[in-house]
C-alpha cells in the first residue's frame, strides 16, 4: 500500500475511532433528537443558512465515514426543514457522502482485491460494467440492504463514479422522502419500526424489483427487435442443431443427447474434426516416433553401447494414419448415433434463427430448431507474403499428405505448432530452418522457458533464425528461396518444402453468419457475449470459432456452456469461465502451464512470489535420464494461494494437472505438500516445489523458541 493510501486510511480510522471513543453516537440517537428538537428549531429560525450548511456537512461526514446515525439525521432533516427542503438537503448530502465512501473504498481497497481475486472477478466485472446501473438502482430502492455496505462494495467494482452518483441520487430518493416525511411527525415516532412497517418495506421491495422486471422486458423487446423480419416456426423438429463435429461440436451434441434433447450434429467433412485428422492426434503420433529416434541416439546415456534405428518416412506416416484410425471410433457416427445424436454429413447453412439448411448427397434438408450451436472450428492462417503461392506452402492441415521426408524444410513460426513440428522433422532427418520474426521462440512463455527450448533445438541441429521477418519467396534456378529481413540485412534461405505455422483463424464464413448479420470480432472470431450467445439469444458459438483460446480442451469446456445455455437458458444461464485454462507445448523439453506466468504477472502488475524446483534434483528424472527442467509456481505474497504454475520437463503436460485442480478448487501449496506422492515419480516435483515454498515461509521466530525448548530438554 502506498504512503498516500496509508495516510487516508489512518485519517478514516482515526475519525471512526474518535466517533466511538467520544461517544458522539449519543447525538445521533432518536431520544436526543426528540429532546433537542425545540432548540434545533429555534436555531434554524434565526440562522437558517448556517443550520442547513452545518447539517449538510455533518450528514456528508457521517455517510462518507459509514458511521451510524444517518437514519436519525434524515428524520432530523424532516423535523427541521420540512418535506421539501429536508428532502433536497438530505438527498444531496446522502448521495455526496455515499460517493465519498465509494471513492474511499476504491482508493484504499480495490487494488488489493484485484490482486487477490482479479481473475475470478472478470466475469462479475463485465456484468457490472455492462449493467451495473440496474443492479445499483435495485439495491438503492430496497432499504433492507444497508446503504453503507452498498457504498463500500460498489467501490471495488469497475462501475464509473459518475454512474454511481446519479443512480444513487435517483435510487435513494423514494426512501429519503419516506424518512423525511416521517421526521415531520417526530413526536409520534418511538423507533425505526414505527417508520418501516411491513407494508412499507414490502412496497420498497416491490419497487426494488421493478428495474429487474423492466430489464427483463427490455431484453424481451431487444430480442424481438433482433428477430424482426424472421418468421418463427409454430413448432420445431428438434431442440438443438450443432454445426461442426470437432471437439466443441461433439461435446455440445453429447450433452444435448444426455439430457434427452433432440439434437442433430452436422459435419461437412469428417467426425472428429481437425484435432483427430490434422491436429493433436497426428502431430503427437509423429512426435512420439521422432522422440524414439532421438532416444536411440542417446543409447550410451542408458548403458547401451550402440543402438541404431532404420526407418522409412512412408512407414512413419502410415503409423500416424493407423493411430488416427484407432481413435476414430471414439468420434464416429456409430458411437454418437448410439448416444442419441442424429449425425448428418453435409454443408450447413443457417437460413434463419430457427432453421438450418443442410446440403447432402441426397439434396437439401431443412432443419427447424429452437437453438443452434456453432462449432465450426478454425483453419491455419497463411500470410500473404509475395511469392508464397509460387513455392507452395504446407500447413498443419496439409502436412499429412507428405510421402517423402523433406531434405530441407523451412518452418515459418516460433509458436507451439511451429516448435513441435520443427523438432519432430529435425529428429526424423530433415535439415530444418525455423524462421521467427520475434526476438525469441514461444513469446507467451517466460524467457527462461524459451531459452531452454532454444538450447535444445540448437543442440539437435535446428537452424533457428530469430528476429527474421519473411518478406518474399522466389524460385531461382529451380531452387526455392526465402528472403527474410534481419538485423544484419536481407538473408537468403534455400529450401525444398515450406511449412507455415504462424497461427490459426476461426471459420466464420460459408454457413450463414453474414445473412443473419452476426458480427465477428477484431480477432476474427464469432462475436459472443459472456454466455457464448451471439446477437440472437438462441444461437451460440463455442470452441475455436468463438475463442479466445484455440485448444481442444477449451473447445470442450466452452461447449458445455454453449449447450447448457442453449437448452436451458430461459431458466438460468451460465457465464463461461476462463479463469483456469491450462495448455502445453509438446516439444522436448515439454512445456506446460496454467494461470499466470512471471511475465504476465509483471505486465499486469499482479503482486506475486516465485518458488521453483529444479528437476535435475528429482530422483525419478535422474533415473530416467531426463534430469532437466523445472517447476515454477507463482503465489500471493506471504500466502500459499497459487496464481499460476509453469513446468518444463518430461511429461510436463501430465504434471500440470495437479496445479489445475488446485487452482480450480482453491487448494494451496500447503495441501499439496501434505499430500502423499508415490516415490519415485515425476509427480513428486510438485510436492517438492511446495516444500521449497514452505521452507521460505518458515516462522523463524517460532523456530528459534523451539530450538531453545529442545536445548532445555537436553539438559
XYZ file of C-alpha atoms in Angstrom:
715
model
C 0.000 0.000 0.000
C 1.340 3.432 -0.934
C 2.029 6.217 1.574
C -0.990 8.196 0.361
C -3.255 5.208 0.913
C -1.852 4.676 4.404
C -2.423 8.350 5.206
C -6.048 8.272 4.035
C -6.653 5.011 5.877
C -5.211 6.416 9.110
C -7.373 9.540 8.824
C -10.524 7.496 8.232
C -9.747 5.060 11.041
C -8.864 7.946 13.350
C -12.167 9.671 12.669
C -14.126 6.468 13.281
C -12.209 5.728 16.497
C -12.819 9.284 17.732
C -16.526 8.946 16.988
C -16.853 5.931 19.235
C -14.270 6.988 21.850
C -16.002 10.331 22.414
C -19.414 8.654 22.328
C -20.573 11.013 19.577
C -23.201 8.465 18.655
C -25.367 9.761 21.511
C -26.024 12.874 19.440
C -27.384 10.715 16.614
C -29.985 8.895 18.693
C -33.722 9.274 18.317
C -34.109 10.175 22.011
C -31.541 13.006 21.807
C -33.128 14.362 18.652
C -36.589 14.450 20.233
C -35.223 16.060 23.400
C -33.399 18.809 21.497
C -35.992 19.377 18.772
C -37.191 22.695 20.161
C -33.641 24.100 20.447
C -32.807 22.969 16.882
C -35.940 24.611 15.508
C -35.158 27.855 17.327
C -31.605 27.939 15.973
C -32.871 27.235 12.449
C -35.400 30.054 12.720
C -32.661 32.586 13.478
C -29.836 31.201 11.301
C -31.355 29.078 8.522
C -28.411 29.135 6.088
C -25.834 28.242 8.747
C -28.073 25.474 10.094
C -28.506 23.924 6.661
C -24.771 24.210 5.921
C -23.711 22.570 9.201
C -26.364 19.881 8.892
C -25.286 19.203 5.305
C -21.576 18.853 6.192
C -22.247 16.648 9.228
C -24.536 14.423 7.147
C -21.865 14.092 4.432
C -19.256 13.197 7.067
C -21.479 10.581 8.711
C -22.317 8.831 5.445
C -18.822 9.293 3.997
C -17.293 7.561 7.035
C -20.077 4.921 7.104
C -20.941 5.879 10.701
C -24.253 5.026 12.375
C -26.760 7.863 12.600
C -27.776 8.578 9.004
C -31.335 7.402 9.703
C -31.793 9.735 12.660
C -30.269 12.619 10.727
C -32.725 12.011 7.903
C -35.568 12.243 10.411
C -33.987 15.421 11.771
C -33.980 16.852 8.263
C -37.722 16.385 8.075
C -38.285 17.738 11.573
C -36.164 20.853 10.980
C -36.691 21.750 7.353
C -39.987 20.195 6.339
C -40.601 17.748 3.492
C -39.448 19.826 0.523
C -36.285 21.457 1.888
C -35.476 18.396 4.005
C -35.701 16.081 1.018
C -33.441 18.307 -1.091
C -30.800 18.690 1.640
C -30.783 15.032 2.683
C -30.890 13.737 -0.897
C -27.774 15.625 -1.971
C -25.913 15.177 1.327
C -26.535 11.427 1.421
C -25.524 10.973 -2.217
C -22.343 13.017 -1.857
C -21.439 11.172 1.340
C -22.150 7.805 -0.273
C -19.960 8.753 -3.240
C -17.128 9.734 -0.901
C -17.390 6.343 0.821
C -17.451 4.710 -2.622
C -14.305 6.579 -3.713
C -12.516 5.842 -0.437
C -13.236 2.146 -0.791
C -11.974 2.216 -4.372
C -8.814 4.145 -3.436
C -7.950 2.066 -0.373
C -9.014 -1.468 -1.186
C -9.747 -2.086 -4.859
C -6.159 -2.766 -5.949
C -5.661 -5.285 -3.149
C -8.907 -7.055 -4.021
C -7.971 -7.052 -7.723
C -4.583 -8.570 -6.935
C -6.145 -11.374 -4.928
C -9.312 -12.105 -6.859
C -8.739 -10.380 -10.221
C -9.130 -13.441 -12.452
C -12.215 -14.671 -10.612
C -13.837 -11.230 -10.775
C -13.531 -10.812 -14.547
C -17.000 -12.171 -15.308
C -18.545 -10.116 -12.470
C -16.686 -7.023 -13.644
C -18.003 -7.470 -17.159
C -21.556 -7.715 -15.834
C -21.152 -4.662 -13.589
C -19.551 -2.648 -16.389
C -22.439 -3.524 -18.675
C -25.448 -3.485 -16.320
C -24.147 -2.128 -13.032
C -26.617 0.766 -13.075
C -29.520 -1.698 -12.987
C -28.048 -3.630 -10.063
C -27.244 -0.488 -8.084
C -30.671 1.046 -8.749
C -32.348 -2.097 -7.450
C -30.258 -2.095 -4.270
C -30.893 1.599 -3.661
C -34.647 1.149 -3.859
C -34.704 -1.555 -1.179
C -33.895 -0.172 2.313
C -33.478 -3.735 3.565
C -29.916 -3.528 2.154
C -27.593 -1.392 4.346
C -26.603 1.547 2.215
C -23.107 1.846 3.709
C -22.371 -1.752 2.662
C -23.515 -0.962 -0.868
C -21.244 2.102 -0.969
C -18.151 0.148 0.061
C -18.888 -2.911 -2.098
C -19.555 -0.922 -5.262
C -16.214 0.855 -4.806
C -14.498 -2.467 -5.526
C -16.230 -2.827 -8.892
C -15.475 -1.081 -12.214
C -18.684 0.990 -12.168
C -17.961 4.633 -13.011
C -18.139 7.167 -10.178
C -20.494 9.391 -12.179
C -22.847 6.469 -12.750
C -22.702 5.592 -9.064
C -23.612 9.176 -8.153
C -26.628 9.711 -10.384
C -28.067 6.228 -9.832
C -27.712 6.694 -6.061
C -29.299 10.147 -6.262
C -32.359 8.771 -8.033
C -32.476 5.368 -6.374
C -32.399 6.670 -2.793
C -34.969 9.391 -3.439
C -38.037 7.286 -2.599
C -36.577 6.155 0.721
C -35.380 9.688 1.505
C -38.862 11.120 1.008
C -40.372 8.432 3.237
C -37.926 9.096 6.090
C -38.013 12.894 5.783
C -41.797 12.848 5.788
C -41.710 10.650 8.884
C -39.410 13.207 10.520
C -42.104 15.873 10.260
C -44.079 13.731 12.736
C -41.086 13.195 15.025
C -43.070 13.401 18.247
C -45.099 10.322 17.322
C -42.093 8.149 16.442
C -40.828 5.817 19.137
C -38.393 3.743 16.990
C -37.380 2.968 13.423
C -40.001 0.237 13.426
C -42.611 2.954 13.553
C -41.375 4.211 10.197
C -40.715 0.984 8.349
C -43.886 -1.012 8.647
C -44.012 -4.428 6.967
C -46.295 -2.961 4.323
C -43.877 -0.119 3.550
C -40.890 -2.478 3.398
C -42.877 -4.733 1.080
C -43.643 -1.775 -1.146
C -39.942 -0.880 -1.321
C -39.028 -4.467 -2.175
C -41.569 -4.480 -4.994
C -40.184 -1.140 -6.131
C -36.677 -2.567 -5.968
C -37.627 -5.486 -8.160
C -39.034 -3.104 -10.727
C -35.673 -2.478 -12.503
C -35.133 -6.215 -12.866
C -38.607 -6.635 -14.285
C -38.004 -3.699 -16.603
C -34.681 -5.195 -17.656
C -36.387 -8.472 -18.481
C -38.959 -6.601 -20.520
C -36.204 -4.653 -22.294
C -34.328 -7.869 -23.048
C -37.520 -9.328 -24.483
C -38.111 -6.236 -26.605
C -34.473 -6.281 -27.735
C -34.817 -9.928 -28.726
C -37.997 -9.158 -30.626
C -36.206 -6.380 -32.442
C -33.365 -8.763 -33.337
C -35.853 -11.332 -34.575
C -37.922 -8.780 -36.500
C -38.311 -9.829 -40.131
C -37.796 -13.530 -39.349
C -40.734 -15.893 -39.282
C -40.665 -18.115 -36.242
C -41.930 -21.663 -36.839
C -45.012 -22.740 -34.916
C -43.245 -25.951 -33.901
C -39.676 -27.245 -34.075
C -38.278 -30.536 -35.339
C -35.530 -30.572 -32.747
C -34.180 -28.763 -29.705
C -30.662 -28.188 -30.970
C -28.653 -28.200 -34.182
C -24.882 -28.259 -33.817
C -22.711 -27.143 -36.738
C -19.309 -28.809 -36.756
C -18.221 -32.160 -35.326
C -14.869 -31.223 -33.847
C -14.254 -31.229 -30.106
C -16.739 -28.416 -29.392
C -19.488 -29.828 -31.578
C -19.111 -33.374 -30.287
C -19.359 -32.278 -26.662
C -22.330 -29.994 -27.373
C -24.206 -32.805 -29.097
C -23.262 -35.294 -26.378
C -24.611 -33.003 -23.627
C -27.856 -32.399 -25.501
C -28.412 -36.118 -26.013
C -27.527 -36.843 -22.367
C -30.356 -34.569 -21.173
C -32.755 -36.202 -23.652
C -32.971 -33.279 -26.065
C -33.472 -33.994 -29.753
C -30.202 -32.927 -31.372
C -28.735 -33.017 -34.882
C -24.992 -32.769 -35.472
C -23.951 -31.535 -38.925
C -20.422 -32.103 -40.255
C -19.364 -31.470 -43.840
C -16.158 -33.492 -43.719
C -15.216 -36.000 -41.009
C -16.389 -36.563 -37.438
C -13.612 -35.619 -35.037
C -12.543 -32.508 -36.894
C -9.053 -31.061 -37.092
C -7.919 -32.466 -33.762
C -8.338 -36.064 -34.887
C -7.179 -35.811 -38.506
C -4.756 -32.892 -38.799
C -4.037 -31.579 -35.314
C -3.462 -33.091 -31.891
C -3.626 -36.792 -32.779
C -1.375 -36.975 -35.871
C 1.141 -34.461 -34.519
C 1.557 -36.353 -31.252
C 1.908 -39.642 -33.127
C 4.653 -38.093 -35.266
C 6.335 -36.567 -32.212
C 6.388 -39.958 -30.473
C 8.215 -41.599 -33.387
C 10.652 -38.683 -33.561
C 11.306 -38.973 -29.825
C 12.077 -42.683 -30.156
C 14.657 -41.916 -32.841
C 16.161 -39.220 -30.622
C 16.418 -41.595 -27.680
C 18.104 -44.248 -29.803
C 20.885 -41.761 -30.497
C 21.336 -41.337 -26.742
C 21.809 -45.046 -26.076
C 25.162 -44.547 -24.344
C 23.403 -42.489 -21.648
C 21.414 -45.599 -20.722
C 24.329 -48.017 -20.638
C 23.772 -49.322 -24.163
C 26.953 -49.087 -26.246
C 25.172 -48.588 -29.535
C 21.675 -48.574 -30.930
C 20.566 -47.833 -34.445
C 17.175 -47.311 -35.989
C 16.338 -47.741 -39.645
C 13.082 -46.338 -40.928
C 11.221 -45.245 -43.996
C 9.316 -41.974 -43.806
C 6.339 -43.635 -45.525
C 6.145 -46.126 -42.665
C 6.209 -43.301 -40.141
C 3.311 -41.559 -41.869
C 1.493 -44.882 -42.192
C 1.740 -45.273 -38.402
C 0.283 -41.794 -37.985
C -2.727 -42.864 -40.038
C -3.061 -46.096 -38.009
C -3.216 -44.066 -34.809
C -5.948 -41.907 -36.330
C -7.917 -45.000 -37.358
C -7.588 -46.470 -33.859
C -9.039 -43.317 -32.311
C -11.713 -42.745 -34.976
C -14.340 -44.943 -33.251
C -14.353 -42.553 -30.273
C -15.727 -39.804 -32.538
C -17.628 -41.942 -35.034
C -21.133 -41.584 -36.375
C -21.942 -45.009 -34.970
C -20.957 -44.034 -31.437
C -22.830 -40.741 -31.416
C -25.872 -42.268 -33.043
C -25.940 -44.863 -30.249
C -25.858 -41.982 -27.755
C -28.976 -40.462 -29.311
C -27.423 -37.887 -31.654
C -28.648 -37.589 -35.239
C -25.484 -37.234 -37.343
C -25.798 -35.645 -40.786
C -22.974 -35.313 -43.295
C -23.382 -32.165 -45.355
C -22.820 -28.438 -45.600
C -24.860 -26.428 -43.106
C -26.319 -23.031 -43.897
C -28.181 -21.066 -41.228
C -31.168 -19.603 -43.061
C -32.994 -18.087 -40.081
C -32.559 -18.015 -36.303
C -34.552 -21.259 -36.161
C -33.664 -23.100 -39.347
C -30.619 -24.708 -40.923
C -30.428 -25.986 -44.485
C -28.108 -28.951 -44.913
C -26.822 -29.757 -48.393
C -26.264 -33.507 -48.523
C -25.548 -36.015 -51.279
C -29.300 -36.621 -51.471
C -30.314 -32.975 -51.685
C -31.112 -30.181 -49.256
C -32.748 -30.831 -45.879
C -34.270 -28.041 -43.843
C -33.998 -28.492 -40.087
C -36.055 -26.376 -37.701
C -34.669 -25.969 -34.222
C -35.159 -23.956 -31.059
C -31.427 -23.324 -30.707
C -28.200 -23.546 -32.694
C -24.600 -24.066 -31.546
C -21.841 -23.002 -33.943
C -18.720 -25.131 -33.519
C -17.149 -24.540 -36.914
C -13.523 -24.631 -35.722
C -10.555 -22.854 -37.289
C -8.020 -23.252 -40.076
C -4.317 -22.432 -40.486
C -3.526 -18.861 -41.425
C -1.255 -18.391 -44.432
C 0.195 -14.850 -44.543
C 0.031 -13.014 -47.881
C 3.785 -12.927 -48.439
C 4.756 -12.229 -52.058
C 5.687 -15.395 -53.949
C 4.328 -17.845 -51.390
C 1.950 -19.341 -53.961
C 4.868 -19.883 -56.337
C 6.871 -22.052 -53.942
C 3.887 -23.886 -52.476
C 3.067 -23.971 -48.801
C 2.139 -26.776 -46.440
C 0.189 -26.147 -43.229
C -0.657 -28.259 -40.209
C -3.749 -29.333 -42.196
C -1.997 -30.420 -45.402
C 1.287 -31.637 -43.943
C -0.019 -35.183 -43.536
C -0.114 -35.765 -47.274
C 3.712 -35.873 -47.402
C 5.091 -39.238 -48.550
C 8.776 -38.275 -48.572
C 10.918 -36.621 -45.919
C 11.824 -33.052 -46.976
C 15.638 -32.759 -47.245
C 15.460 -29.038 -46.385
C 12.427 -27.774 -44.502
C 11.665 -24.144 -43.676
C 9.176 -23.653 -40.844
C 7.587 -20.220 -40.528
C 6.580 -19.544 -36.929
C 8.033 -19.935 -33.461
C 4.830 -20.714 -31.585
C 3.701 -24.102 -30.244
C 2.848 -25.693 -33.610
C 5.988 -24.397 -35.318
C 8.213 -25.578 -32.470
C 6.661 -29.027 -32.198
C 6.917 -29.759 -35.915
C 10.389 -28.215 -36.297
C 11.812 -30.552 -33.682
C 9.925 -33.598 -34.962
C 11.147 -33.206 -38.551
C 14.692 -32.424 -37.436
C 14.738 -35.665 -35.457
C 13.416 -37.535 -38.491
C 16.363 -36.238 -40.513
C 15.288 -33.030 -42.238
C 17.570 -30.012 -42.216
C 15.179 -27.629 -40.523
C 15.385 -23.847 -40.591
C 12.889 -22.234 -38.251
C 12.107 -18.589 -39.041
C 10.545 -16.398 -36.354
C 10.169 -12.614 -36.592
C 10.060 -12.156 -32.790
C 13.308 -11.988 -30.798
C 12.624 -15.384 -29.180
C 10.626 -18.553 -29.525
C 7.349 -19.116 -27.686
C 6.785 -15.456 -26.839
C 3.880 -16.228 -24.490
C 6.150 -18.211 -22.175
C 8.708 -16.904 -19.687
C 12.133 -16.040 -21.034
C 13.977 -18.929 -19.361
C 11.416 -21.370 -20.768
C 12.047 -20.160 -24.314
C 15.796 -20.213 -23.739
C 15.700 -23.816 -22.542
C 13.721 -24.912 -25.617
C 16.032 -22.914 -27.900
C 19.132 -24.523 -26.368
C 17.695 -27.982 -27.039
C 16.798 -27.054 -30.617
C 20.289 -25.767 -31.324
C 21.829 -28.872 -29.772
C 19.718 -31.011 -32.099
C 20.851 -29.103 -35.173
C 17.827 -26.920 -35.866
C 18.814 -23.652 -37.553
C 16.726 -21.178 -35.569
C 16.523 -17.712 -37.137
C 15.086 -15.307 -34.553
C 14.336 -11.707 -35.470
C 13.880 -12.727 -39.122
C 10.844 -11.413 -40.983
C 9.857 -13.316 -44.130
C 9.370 -10.724 -46.886
C 9.227 -12.697 -50.169
C 9.613 -16.083 -51.783
C 11.066 -16.940 -55.163
C 12.186 -19.805 -57.372
C 15.717 -19.191 -58.621
C 17.387 -21.664 -60.926
C 14.891 -24.330 -59.951
C 15.576 -23.746 -56.220
C 13.008 -22.419 -53.762
C 14.244 -19.436 -51.780
C 13.011 -17.371 -48.848
C 14.249 -13.830 -48.360
C 13.986 -12.526 -44.802
C 14.786 -9.201 -43.193
C 17.138 -9.403 -40.203
C 19.224 -7.009 -38.170
C 22.210 -7.532 -40.479
C 20.203 -7.023 -43.660
C 18.392 -9.317 -46.080
C 19.026 -13.067 -45.661
C 18.619 -15.734 -48.355
C 17.438 -19.178 -47.221
C 17.130 -22.042 -49.719
C 14.708 -24.890 -49.044
C 12.746 -27.754 -50.561
C 9.490 -27.619 -48.574
C 7.811 -24.737 -46.751
C 5.649 -25.318 -43.668
C 3.622 -22.318 -42.489
C 2.763 -22.405 -38.775
C 2.055 -18.803 -37.841
C -1.367 -19.299 -36.268
C -4.960 -20.233 -36.963
C -8.055 -18.212 -37.818
C -11.645 -19.056 -36.936
C -14.023 -20.323 -39.628
C -16.678 -17.620 -39.780
C -17.820 -17.757 -43.401
C -19.779 -20.178 -45.503
C -22.568 -21.142 -43.112
C -24.824 -18.101 -42.900
C -23.439 -15.611 -40.391
C -23.417 -12.858 -42.993
C -27.080 -13.274 -43.926
C -28.124 -13.131 -40.276
C -25.888 -10.169 -39.539
C -23.950 -11.981 -36.816
C -20.750 -9.937 -36.379
C -17.192 -11.137 -35.887
C -14.566 -9.669 -33.552
C -11.259 -7.970 -34.332
C -9.674 -11.362 -33.664
C -11.909 -12.726 -36.470
C -13.921 -14.994 -34.183
C -17.712 -15.134 -33.874
C -18.791 -12.311 -31.570
C -20.416 -13.744 -28.446
C -21.336 -12.437 -25.005
C -20.237 -13.833 -21.660
C -22.777 -16.636 -22.052
C -21.409 -17.502 -25.534
C -24.598 -16.232 -27.207
C -24.448 -14.306 -30.482
C -26.709 -11.325 -31.202
C -29.512 -13.882 -31.393
C -30.271 -15.239 -27.895
C -30.870 -18.760 -29.247
C -27.684 -19.006 -31.371
C -24.437 -19.807 -29.543
C -20.823 -20.384 -30.571
C -18.032 -22.330 -28.890
C -14.550 -23.720 -29.454
C -12.101 -22.199 -31.922
C -14.915 -20.381 -33.719
C -15.621 -18.276 -30.620
C -12.199 -18.250 -28.931
C -10.477 -16.815 -27.027
C -8.319 -19.975 -26.792
C -7.742 -22.470 -29.596
C -7.232 -25.699 -27.683
C -9.186 -28.925 -27.909
C -9.773 -28.966 -24.163
C -11.093 -25.384 -24.135
C -13.371 -26.229 -27.059
C -14.863 -28.996 -24.921
C -15.001 -26.627 -21.949
C -16.896 -23.888 -23.797
C -19.162 -26.462 -25.433
C -20.688 -27.234 -22.039
C -21.688 -23.573 -21.550
C -22.994 -23.218 -25.093
C -25.089 -26.395 -24.955
C -26.493 -25.858 -21.452
C -27.325 -22.202 -22.097
C -28.895 -23.045 -25.455
C -31.106 -25.722 -23.908
C -31.932 -24.223 -20.511
C -31.180 -20.506 -20.883
C -34.763 -19.470 -20.258
C -34.360 -20.695 -16.667
C -30.716 -19.985 -15.966
C -27.632 -19.101 -17.991
C -24.003 -19.691 -17.034
C -21.136 -17.313 -17.790
C -18.221 -19.049 -19.470
C -15.344 -19.358 -17.005
C -11.834 -18.902 -18.425
C -10.119 -18.366 -15.076
C -8.124 -21.630 -15.009
C -7.060 -22.655 -18.527
C -4.032 -24.963 -18.892
C -2.021 -25.623 -22.042
C 1.076 -27.485 -23.149
C 3.627 -27.411 -25.960
C 4.830 -30.934 -26.746
C 8.419 -30.177 -27.570
C 11.324 -31.719 -25.718
C 11.605 -30.356 -23.112
C 7.825 -30.305 -22.783
C 6.287 -27.040 -21.592
C 3.013 -26.740 -19.681
C 1.401 -24.027 -17.661
C -1.798 -22.777 -16.048
C -2.780 -19.354 -14.771
C -0.277 -16.515 -14.711
C 3.352 -16.914 -15.612
C 6.020 -14.500 -14.462
C 5.991 -12.212 -17.491
C 2.187 -11.881 -17.426
C 2.184 -11.136 -13.694
C 4.704 -8.342 -14.264
C 2.804 -6.954 -17.261
C -0.455 -6.870 -15.284
C 1.154 -5.561 -12.119
C -0.016 -8.527 -10.054
C 1.950 -8.879 -6.783
C 3.481 -12.335 -6.593
C 6.162 -14.559 -5.149
C 8.068 -17.146 -7.182
C 9.054 -20.585 -5.951
C 10.996 -23.010 -8.140
C 12.243 -26.565 -8.010
C 14.820 -27.936 -10.453
C 14.071 -31.351 -11.954
C 17.803 -32.084 -12.049
C 17.395 -32.855 -8.319
C 14.471 -35.287 -8.751
C 15.287 -38.981 -8.258
C 12.955 -40.293 -10.950
C 14.125 -37.732 -13.513
C 17.732 -38.742 -12.808
C 16.892 -42.435 -13.156
C 15.079 -41.802 -16.438
C 17.941 -39.750 -17.857
C 15.654 -36.718 -18.077
C 17.076 -34.591 -15.267
C 16.377 -31.225 -16.851
C 13.726 -28.568 -16.480
C 11.939 -27.036 -13.514
C 8.667 -26.330 -11.783
C 7.869 -22.651 -11.174
C 4.896 -21.571 -9.074
C 3.570 -18.053 -8.558
C 1.750 -17.401 -5.282
C 0.146 -14.475 -3.477
C 2.846 -12.757 -1.389
C 3.044 -14.387 2.032
C 0.340 -16.945 1.222
C 0.214 -20.346 -0.416
C -2.593 -19.474 -2.835
C -1.491 -20.356 -6.374
C -1.672 -17.710 -9.099
C -0.077 -19.860 -11.787
C 2.387 -22.632 -12.476
C 4.815 -23.453 -15.274
C 6.501 -26.822 -15.708
C 9.324 -27.521 -18.155
C 10.460 -31.110 -18.473
C 9.414 -34.691 -19.120
C 5.626 -35.198 -19.022
C 5.024 -31.560 -18.063
C 1.567 -31.720 -19.648
C 0.608 -34.519 -17.256
C 2.206 -32.992 -14.163
C 0.428 -29.638 -14.569
C -2.937 -31.295 -13.847
C -2.297 -31.180 -10.091
C -1.929 -27.408 -10.222
C -5.009 -27.066 -12.440
C -7.011 -28.959 -9.824
C -5.510 -26.894 -7.018
C -6.315 -23.564 -8.669
C -9.804 -24.617 -9.733
C -10.773 -25.668 -6.216
C -8.765 -23.253 -4.104
C -6.151 -25.725 -2.852
C -2.913 -24.111 -1.724
C 0.681 -25.329 -1.658
C 0.346 -26.445 1.961
C -2.278 -29.014 0.929
C -0.102 -30.222 -1.961
C 2.818 -30.587 0.443
C 0.620 -32.617 2.784
C -0.489 -34.987 0.002
C 1.304 -38.329 -0.385
C 3.051 -38.661 -3.753
C 4.339 -42.061 -4.879
C 8.113 -42.491 -4.853
C 9.854 -42.423 -7.242
C 7.713 -40.461 -9.684
C 7.981 -37.234 -11.620
C 4.891 -36.005 -9.765
C 6.984 -35.621 -6.631
C 8.314 -32.425 -8.208
C 5.001 -30.741 -7.380
C 5.382 -31.707 -3.736
C 8.998 -30.564 -3.606
C 8.228 -27.117 -5.018
C 5.566 -26.829 -2.310
C 8.253 -27.803 0.200
C 10.538 -25.074 -1.102
C 7.739 -22.572 -0.588
C 7.185 -23.841 2.947
C 10.861 -23.522 3.849
C 10.944 -19.977 2.529
C 7.974 -19.105 4.763
C 9.081 -20.957 7.886
C 8.305 -18.973 11.085
C 11.870 -18.043 12.050
C 10.973 -16.609 15.461
C 8.916 -19.639 16.435
C 11.679 -21.986 15.324
C 14.182 -20.149 17.495
C 11.969 -20.748 20.511
C 11.576 -24.391 19.508
C 15.371 -24.719 19.321
C 15.632 -23.308 22.844
C 12.998 -25.754 24.031
C 14.915 -28.723 22.603
C 18.135 -27.425 24.141
C 16.392 -27.160 27.501
C 15.036 -30.709 27.134
C 18.579 -31.997 26.616
C 19.566 -30.593 29.971
